[in-house]
Coordinates of C-alpha atoms and ligand atoms in Angstrom, one line a residue:
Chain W
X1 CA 4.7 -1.5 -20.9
X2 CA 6.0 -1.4 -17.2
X3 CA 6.1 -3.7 -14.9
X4 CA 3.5 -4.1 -12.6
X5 CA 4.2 -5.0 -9.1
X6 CA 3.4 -8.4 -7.6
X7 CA 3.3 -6.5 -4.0
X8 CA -0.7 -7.5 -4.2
X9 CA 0.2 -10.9 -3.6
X10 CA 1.7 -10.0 -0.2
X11 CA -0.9 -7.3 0.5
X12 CA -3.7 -9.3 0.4
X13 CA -1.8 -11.6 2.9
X14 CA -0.9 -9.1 5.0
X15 CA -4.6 -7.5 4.9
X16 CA -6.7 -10.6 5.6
X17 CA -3.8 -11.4 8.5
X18 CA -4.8 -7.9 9.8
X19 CA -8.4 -9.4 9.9
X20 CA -8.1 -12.2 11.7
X21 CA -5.8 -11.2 13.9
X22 CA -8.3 -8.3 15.0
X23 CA -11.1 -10.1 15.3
X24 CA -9.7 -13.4 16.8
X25 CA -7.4 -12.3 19.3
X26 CA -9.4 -10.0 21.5
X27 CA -11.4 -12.8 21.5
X28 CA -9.2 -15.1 22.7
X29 CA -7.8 -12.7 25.3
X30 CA -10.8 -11.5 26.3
X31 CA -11.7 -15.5 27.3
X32 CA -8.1 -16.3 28.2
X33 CA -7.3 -13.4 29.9
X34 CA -10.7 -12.3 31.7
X35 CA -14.1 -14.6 31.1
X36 CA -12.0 -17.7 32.0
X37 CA -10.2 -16.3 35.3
X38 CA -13.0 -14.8 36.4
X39 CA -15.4 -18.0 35.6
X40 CA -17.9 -15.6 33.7
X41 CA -17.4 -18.6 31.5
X42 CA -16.7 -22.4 32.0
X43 CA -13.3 -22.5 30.4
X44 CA -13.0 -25.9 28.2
X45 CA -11.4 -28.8 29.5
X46 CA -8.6 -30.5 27.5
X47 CA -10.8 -33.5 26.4
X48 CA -13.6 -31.4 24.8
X49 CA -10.8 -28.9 22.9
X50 CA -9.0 -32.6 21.8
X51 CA -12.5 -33.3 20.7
X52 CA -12.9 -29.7 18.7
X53 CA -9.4 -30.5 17.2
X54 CA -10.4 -34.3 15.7
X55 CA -12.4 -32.2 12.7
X56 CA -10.4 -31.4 10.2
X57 CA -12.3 -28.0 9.3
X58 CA -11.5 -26.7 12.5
X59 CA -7.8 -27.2 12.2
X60 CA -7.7 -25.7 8.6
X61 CA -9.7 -22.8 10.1
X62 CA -6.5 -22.6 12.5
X63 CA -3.9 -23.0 10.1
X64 CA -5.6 -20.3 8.1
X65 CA -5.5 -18.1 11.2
X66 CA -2.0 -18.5 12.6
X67 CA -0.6 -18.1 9.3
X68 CA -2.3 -15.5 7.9
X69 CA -1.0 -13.7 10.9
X70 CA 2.3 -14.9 10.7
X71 CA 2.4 -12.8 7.0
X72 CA 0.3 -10.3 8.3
X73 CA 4.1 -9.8 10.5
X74 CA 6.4 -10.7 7.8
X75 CA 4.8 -7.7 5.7
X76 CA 4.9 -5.1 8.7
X77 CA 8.2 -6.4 10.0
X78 CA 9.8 -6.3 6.4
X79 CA 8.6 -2.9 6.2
X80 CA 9.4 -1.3 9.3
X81 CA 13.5 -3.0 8.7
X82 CA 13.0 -1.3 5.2
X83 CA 11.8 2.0 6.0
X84 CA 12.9 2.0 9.8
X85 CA 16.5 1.3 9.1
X86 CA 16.6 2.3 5.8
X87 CA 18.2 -0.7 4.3
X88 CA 16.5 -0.5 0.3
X89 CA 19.6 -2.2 -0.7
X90 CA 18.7 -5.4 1.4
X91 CA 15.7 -5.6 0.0
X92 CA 15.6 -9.1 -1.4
X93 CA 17.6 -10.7 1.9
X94 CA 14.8 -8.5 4.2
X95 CA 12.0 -9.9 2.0
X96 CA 13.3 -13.4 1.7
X97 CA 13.8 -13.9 5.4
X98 CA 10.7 -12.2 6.6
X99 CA 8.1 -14.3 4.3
X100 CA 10.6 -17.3 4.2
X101 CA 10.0 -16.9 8.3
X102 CA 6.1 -16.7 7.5
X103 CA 6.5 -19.8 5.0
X104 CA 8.6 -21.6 7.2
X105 CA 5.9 -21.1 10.1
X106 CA 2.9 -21.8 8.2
X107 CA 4.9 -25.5 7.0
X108 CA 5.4 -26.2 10.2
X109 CA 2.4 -25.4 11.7
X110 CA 0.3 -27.3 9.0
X111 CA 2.6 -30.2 9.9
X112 CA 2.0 -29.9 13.5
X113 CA -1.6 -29.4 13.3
X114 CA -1.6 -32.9 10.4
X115 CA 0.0 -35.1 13.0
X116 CA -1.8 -33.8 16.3
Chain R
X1 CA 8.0 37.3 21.2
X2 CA 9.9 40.7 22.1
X3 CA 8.9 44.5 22.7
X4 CA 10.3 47.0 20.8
X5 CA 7.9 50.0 22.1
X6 CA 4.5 49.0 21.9
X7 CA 3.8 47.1 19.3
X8 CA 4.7 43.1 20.0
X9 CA 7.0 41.6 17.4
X10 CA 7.9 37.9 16.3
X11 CA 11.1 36.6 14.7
X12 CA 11.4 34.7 11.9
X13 CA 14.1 32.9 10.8
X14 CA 13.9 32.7 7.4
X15 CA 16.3 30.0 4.7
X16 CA 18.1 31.8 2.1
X17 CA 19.9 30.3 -0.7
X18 CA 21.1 32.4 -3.5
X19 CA 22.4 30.0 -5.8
X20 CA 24.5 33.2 -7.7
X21 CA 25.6 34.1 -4.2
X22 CA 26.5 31.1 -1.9
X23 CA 27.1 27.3 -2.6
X24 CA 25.5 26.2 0.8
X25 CA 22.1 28.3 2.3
X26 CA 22.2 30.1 5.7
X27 CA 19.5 31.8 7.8
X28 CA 19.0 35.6 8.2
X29 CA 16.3 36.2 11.3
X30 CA 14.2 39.2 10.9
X31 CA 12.1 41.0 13.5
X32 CA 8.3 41.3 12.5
X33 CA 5.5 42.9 13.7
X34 CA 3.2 40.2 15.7
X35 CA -0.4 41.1 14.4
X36 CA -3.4 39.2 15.7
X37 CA -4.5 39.2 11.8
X38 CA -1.3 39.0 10.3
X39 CA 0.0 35.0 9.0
X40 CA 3.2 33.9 8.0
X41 CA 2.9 34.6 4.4
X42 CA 1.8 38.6 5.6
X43 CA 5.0 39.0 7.9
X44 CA 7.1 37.7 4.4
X45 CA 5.5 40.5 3.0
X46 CA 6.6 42.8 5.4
X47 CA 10.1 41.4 5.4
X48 CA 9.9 42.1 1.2
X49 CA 8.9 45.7 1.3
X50 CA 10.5 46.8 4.9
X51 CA 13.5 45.0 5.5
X52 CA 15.2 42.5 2.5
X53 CA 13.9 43.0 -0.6
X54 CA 16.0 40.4 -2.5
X55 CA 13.9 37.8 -0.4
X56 CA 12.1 35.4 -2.9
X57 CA 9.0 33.1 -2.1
X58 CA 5.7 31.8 -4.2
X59 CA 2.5 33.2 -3.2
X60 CA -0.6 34.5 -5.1
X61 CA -4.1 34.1 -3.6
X62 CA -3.6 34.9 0.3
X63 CA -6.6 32.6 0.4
X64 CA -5.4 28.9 0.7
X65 CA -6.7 28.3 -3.0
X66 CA -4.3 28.8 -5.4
X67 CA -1.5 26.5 -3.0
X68 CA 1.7 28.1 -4.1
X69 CA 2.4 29.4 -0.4
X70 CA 3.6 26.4 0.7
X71 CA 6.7 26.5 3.1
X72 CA 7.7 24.3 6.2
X73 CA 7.3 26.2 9.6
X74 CA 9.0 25.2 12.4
X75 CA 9.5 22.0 10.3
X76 CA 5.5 21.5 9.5
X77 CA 4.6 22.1 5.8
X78 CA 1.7 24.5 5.9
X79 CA 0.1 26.9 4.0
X80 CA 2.3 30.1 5.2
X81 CA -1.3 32.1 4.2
X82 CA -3.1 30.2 6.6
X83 CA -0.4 29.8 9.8
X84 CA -0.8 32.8 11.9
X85 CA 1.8 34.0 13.1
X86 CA 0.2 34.4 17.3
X87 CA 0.0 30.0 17.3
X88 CA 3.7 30.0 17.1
X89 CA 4.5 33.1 20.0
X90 CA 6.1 33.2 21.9
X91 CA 9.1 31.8 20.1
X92 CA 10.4 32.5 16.5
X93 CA 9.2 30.9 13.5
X94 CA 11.6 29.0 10.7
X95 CA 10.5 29.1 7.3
X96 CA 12.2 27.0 5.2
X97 CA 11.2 25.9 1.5
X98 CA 9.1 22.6 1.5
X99 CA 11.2 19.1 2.3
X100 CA 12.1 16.7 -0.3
X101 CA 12.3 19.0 -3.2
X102 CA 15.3 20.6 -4.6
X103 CA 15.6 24.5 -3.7
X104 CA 15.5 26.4 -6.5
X105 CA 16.0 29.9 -4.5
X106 CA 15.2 31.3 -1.2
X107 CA 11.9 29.6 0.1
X108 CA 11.2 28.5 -3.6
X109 CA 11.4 24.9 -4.5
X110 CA 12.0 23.2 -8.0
X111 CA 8.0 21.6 -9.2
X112 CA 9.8 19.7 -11.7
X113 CA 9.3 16.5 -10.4
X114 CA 5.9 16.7 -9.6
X115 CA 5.1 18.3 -13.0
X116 CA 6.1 14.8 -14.5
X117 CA 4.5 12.8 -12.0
X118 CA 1.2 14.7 -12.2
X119 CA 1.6 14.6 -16.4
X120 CA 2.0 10.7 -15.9
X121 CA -0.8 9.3 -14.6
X122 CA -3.2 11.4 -17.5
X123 CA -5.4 13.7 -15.1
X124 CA -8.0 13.8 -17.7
X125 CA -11.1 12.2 -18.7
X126 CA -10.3 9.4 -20.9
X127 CA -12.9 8.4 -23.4
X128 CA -13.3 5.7 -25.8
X129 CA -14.9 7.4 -27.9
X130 CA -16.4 10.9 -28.0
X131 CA -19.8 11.4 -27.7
X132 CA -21.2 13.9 -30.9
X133 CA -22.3 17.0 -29.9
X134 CA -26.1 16.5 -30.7
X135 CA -26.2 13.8 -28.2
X136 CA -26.0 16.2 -24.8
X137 CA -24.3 16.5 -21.8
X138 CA -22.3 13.3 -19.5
X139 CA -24.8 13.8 -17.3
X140 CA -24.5 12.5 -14.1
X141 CA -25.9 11.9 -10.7
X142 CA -25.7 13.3 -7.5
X143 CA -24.0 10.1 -6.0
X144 CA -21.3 9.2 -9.1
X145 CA -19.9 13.2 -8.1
X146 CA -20.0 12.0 -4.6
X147 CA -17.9 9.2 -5.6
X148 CA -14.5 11.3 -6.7
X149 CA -15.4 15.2 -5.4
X150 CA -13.0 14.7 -2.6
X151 CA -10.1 13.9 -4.6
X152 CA -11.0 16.9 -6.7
X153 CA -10.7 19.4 -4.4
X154 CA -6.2 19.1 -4.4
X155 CA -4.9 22.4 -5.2
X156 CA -1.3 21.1 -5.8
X157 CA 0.6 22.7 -2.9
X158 CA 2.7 19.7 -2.4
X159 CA 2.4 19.7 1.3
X160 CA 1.6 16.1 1.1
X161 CA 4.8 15.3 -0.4
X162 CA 6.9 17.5 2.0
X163 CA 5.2 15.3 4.7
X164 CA 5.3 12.0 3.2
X165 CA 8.6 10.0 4.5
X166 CA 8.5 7.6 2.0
X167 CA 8.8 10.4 -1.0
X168 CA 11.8 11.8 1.2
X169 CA 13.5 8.3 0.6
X170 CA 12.5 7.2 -2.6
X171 CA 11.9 10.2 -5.0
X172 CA 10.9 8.2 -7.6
X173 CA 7.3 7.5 -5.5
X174 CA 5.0 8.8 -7.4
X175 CA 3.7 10.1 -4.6
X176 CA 0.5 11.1 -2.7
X177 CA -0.9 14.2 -4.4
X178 CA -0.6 12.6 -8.1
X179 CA -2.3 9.4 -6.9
X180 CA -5.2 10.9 -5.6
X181 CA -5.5 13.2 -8.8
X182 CA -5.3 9.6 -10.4
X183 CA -8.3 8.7 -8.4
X184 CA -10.8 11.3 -9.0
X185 CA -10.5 10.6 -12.7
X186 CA -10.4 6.7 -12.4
X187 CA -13.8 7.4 -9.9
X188 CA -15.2 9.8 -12.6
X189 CA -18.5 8.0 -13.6
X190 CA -17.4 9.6 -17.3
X191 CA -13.7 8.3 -17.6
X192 CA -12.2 5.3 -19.0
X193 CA -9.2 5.5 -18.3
X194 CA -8.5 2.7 -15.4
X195 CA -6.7 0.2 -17.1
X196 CA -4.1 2.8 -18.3
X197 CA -3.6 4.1 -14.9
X198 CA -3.3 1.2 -13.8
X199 CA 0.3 0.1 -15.6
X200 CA 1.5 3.4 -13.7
X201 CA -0.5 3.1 -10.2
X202 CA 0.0 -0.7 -10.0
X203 CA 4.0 -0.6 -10.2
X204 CA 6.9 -0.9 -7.7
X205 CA 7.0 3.3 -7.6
X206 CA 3.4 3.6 -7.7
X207 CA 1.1 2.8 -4.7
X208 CA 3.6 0.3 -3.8
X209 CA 5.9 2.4 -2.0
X210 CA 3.1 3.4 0.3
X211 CA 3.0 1.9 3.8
X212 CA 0.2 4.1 4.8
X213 CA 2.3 6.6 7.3
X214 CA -0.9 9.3 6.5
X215 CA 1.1 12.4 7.1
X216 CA 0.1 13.2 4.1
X217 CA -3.3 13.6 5.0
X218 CA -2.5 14.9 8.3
X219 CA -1.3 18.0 6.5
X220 CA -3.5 18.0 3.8
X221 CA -5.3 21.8 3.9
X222 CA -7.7 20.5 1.9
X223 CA -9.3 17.1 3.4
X224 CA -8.5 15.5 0.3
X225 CA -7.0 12.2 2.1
X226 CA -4.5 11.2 -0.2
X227 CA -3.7 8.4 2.1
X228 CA -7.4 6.9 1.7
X229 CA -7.1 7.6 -1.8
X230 CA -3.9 5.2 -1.9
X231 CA -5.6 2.5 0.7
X232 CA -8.6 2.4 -1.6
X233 CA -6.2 2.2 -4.8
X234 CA -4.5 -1.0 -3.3
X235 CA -7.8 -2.6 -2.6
X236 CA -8.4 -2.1 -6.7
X237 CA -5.2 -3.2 -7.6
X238 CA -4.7 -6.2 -5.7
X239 CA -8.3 -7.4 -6.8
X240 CA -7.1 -6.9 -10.4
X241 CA -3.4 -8.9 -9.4
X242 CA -5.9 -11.8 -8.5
X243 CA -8.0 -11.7 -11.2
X244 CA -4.9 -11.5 -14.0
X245 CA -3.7 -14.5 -12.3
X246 CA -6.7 -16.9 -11.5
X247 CA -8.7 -15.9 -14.3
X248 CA -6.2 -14.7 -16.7
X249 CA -8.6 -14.8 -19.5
X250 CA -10.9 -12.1 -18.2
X251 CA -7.9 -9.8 -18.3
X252 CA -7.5 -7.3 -20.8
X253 CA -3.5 -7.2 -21.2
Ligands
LIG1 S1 -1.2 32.1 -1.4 FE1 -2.6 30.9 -2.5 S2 -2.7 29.2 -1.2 FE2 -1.5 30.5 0.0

């Protein structure tokens, strides 16, 4: 029997990344970028966001989100070296460092986020 | 586009490669009638019986069904029964067999590879058992034809692989064409073949390779979206990766 691939693993990463990333950050710049500057909305002072960031759920919904786009990267990045540059026989150095750099991101921001 | 007397003419410049003849191909450029009516496939005709007749191509229907025409113009694959010749004046035209296959002569390529690819993934309905005779017709609805018709309609012209980038660097892709034929027997209410399409779909040179480019269905004459076919693919075979891993039991391997 062959081998199938494990490339779902890093699909389904790189798909839900996709997700979030498309529906949070026109969000976010949309508020940053124009509803906040323009004071269509209140933007939220630093106490009340500390506040938002005491709950724990909050911060894992975070962590979820920045690193689910952080591989949602690694997977596009590794491709477009792969395919761009056409480097097949660096394949395991171009995969290692682009979702080592996703892993390494997502350790440190879980640690960050632990000991805010 | 020139004028020789009245009548406007075109120029093609058209590969040859005699393997008998010459180790490396060249070009010969031929001057054509330009005919409102006439495509590219109709001015290779003309070239045949008026000018070269040692000029070899594939062609059969002249009606973008039978999808041996197939032929890069001006680097585009397309149908060369289907490109008229007045989109590309003025200008010339260069026909060249389809990329990413071997030339087996002149504008024809060597199917070889697809032949096996296509062969591989089983495009036929796969039973568990057949139904006796006495028992009727698969029927089946209106909606569960729905559900693969697109993916039947490929006629095999391999335009999707000429345009696929992916299949011009990794020839063992299995490649777009063959993985949509995979789908419209794996979406056939009737088949039950998924699981062993899957070992050859779910693989490093199946859908794998694909990073969703979608040339493939960009030159597609027939709307069959290979691309989707793959996207949708990768949706199945991902759900199945999690499942064989979390709940290993449910799996049948
Ligand atoms: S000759 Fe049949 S598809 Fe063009």
């Amino acid at each position: 029997m062959v081998k199938r691939s494990n490339e779902p693993f890093w699909w389904a990463l790189f798909g839900a990344g996709g997700v979030v990333a498309a529906l949070c950050l026109p969000a976010l710049l949309f508020m940053t970028g124009v509803a906040f500057p323009l004071e269509w909305l209140a933007a939220p002072d630093y106490e009340s966001l500390y506040g938002l960031f005491e709950n724990p759920l909050v911060r894992l919904a975070i962590l979820a989100i920045v690193s689910l786009s952080a591989f949602h990267w690694a997977h596009r990045f590794r491709f477009t070296l792969y395919d761009g540059l056409h480097i097949k026989h660096l394949n395991a150095p171009v995969a290692l460092f682009c979702y080592g750099s996703a892993i390494a991101f997502t350790g440190f921001a879980a640690l960050s986020l632990y000991t805010f | 586009m020139s004028n020789s007397g009245l009548q406007p003419t075109i120029d093609l410049e058209v590969y040859r490669y005699r393997p008998e003849q010459q180790a490396e191909p060249t070009y010969d450029t031929f001057t054509v009638p330009l005919r409102d009516e006439w495509v590219i496939l109709d001015a290779l005709n003309y070239i045949k019986d008026e000018l070269d007749g040692s000029l070899s191509y594939r062609w059969s229907c002249r009606m973008g069904v039978c999808g041996s025409c197939g032929m890069m113009a001006n680097g585009e694959p397309v149908l060369t029964c289907a490109a008229f010749l007045k989109s590309y004046a003025p200008g010339s035209i260069r026909v060249e067999p389809l990329a990413n296959f071997p030339v087996a002569r002149d504008l024809i390529i060597s199917m070889d590879d697809f032949m096996e690819k296509m062969n591989r993934i089983q495009p036929w309905i796969i039973t568990d058992e057949e139904k006796p005779l006495e028992e009727g017709e698969y029927l089946q609805t209106p909606d569960q034809v729905d559900e693969y018709k697109q993916f039947s309609m490929c006629i095999n012209c391999l335009l999707c692989y000429s345009a696929c980038p992916i299949y011009g660097m990794e020839p063992s892709f299995i490649g777009p064409a063959a993985i949509a034929l995979a789908q419209r027997y794996n979406l056939d209410s009737r088949d039950h073949g998924q699981e062993t399409r899957m070992d050859i779909l779910s693989t490093d040179d199946g859908i794998w390779q694909c990073t969703f480019v979608g040339e493939c269905s960009e030159v597609c004459p027939e709307n069959v979206d290979p691309a989707g076919a793959i996207q949708r693919y990768k949706v199945t075979s991902t759900n199945d990766w999690w499942k064989s891993k979390l709940l290993p039991w449910t799996s049948k391997q």
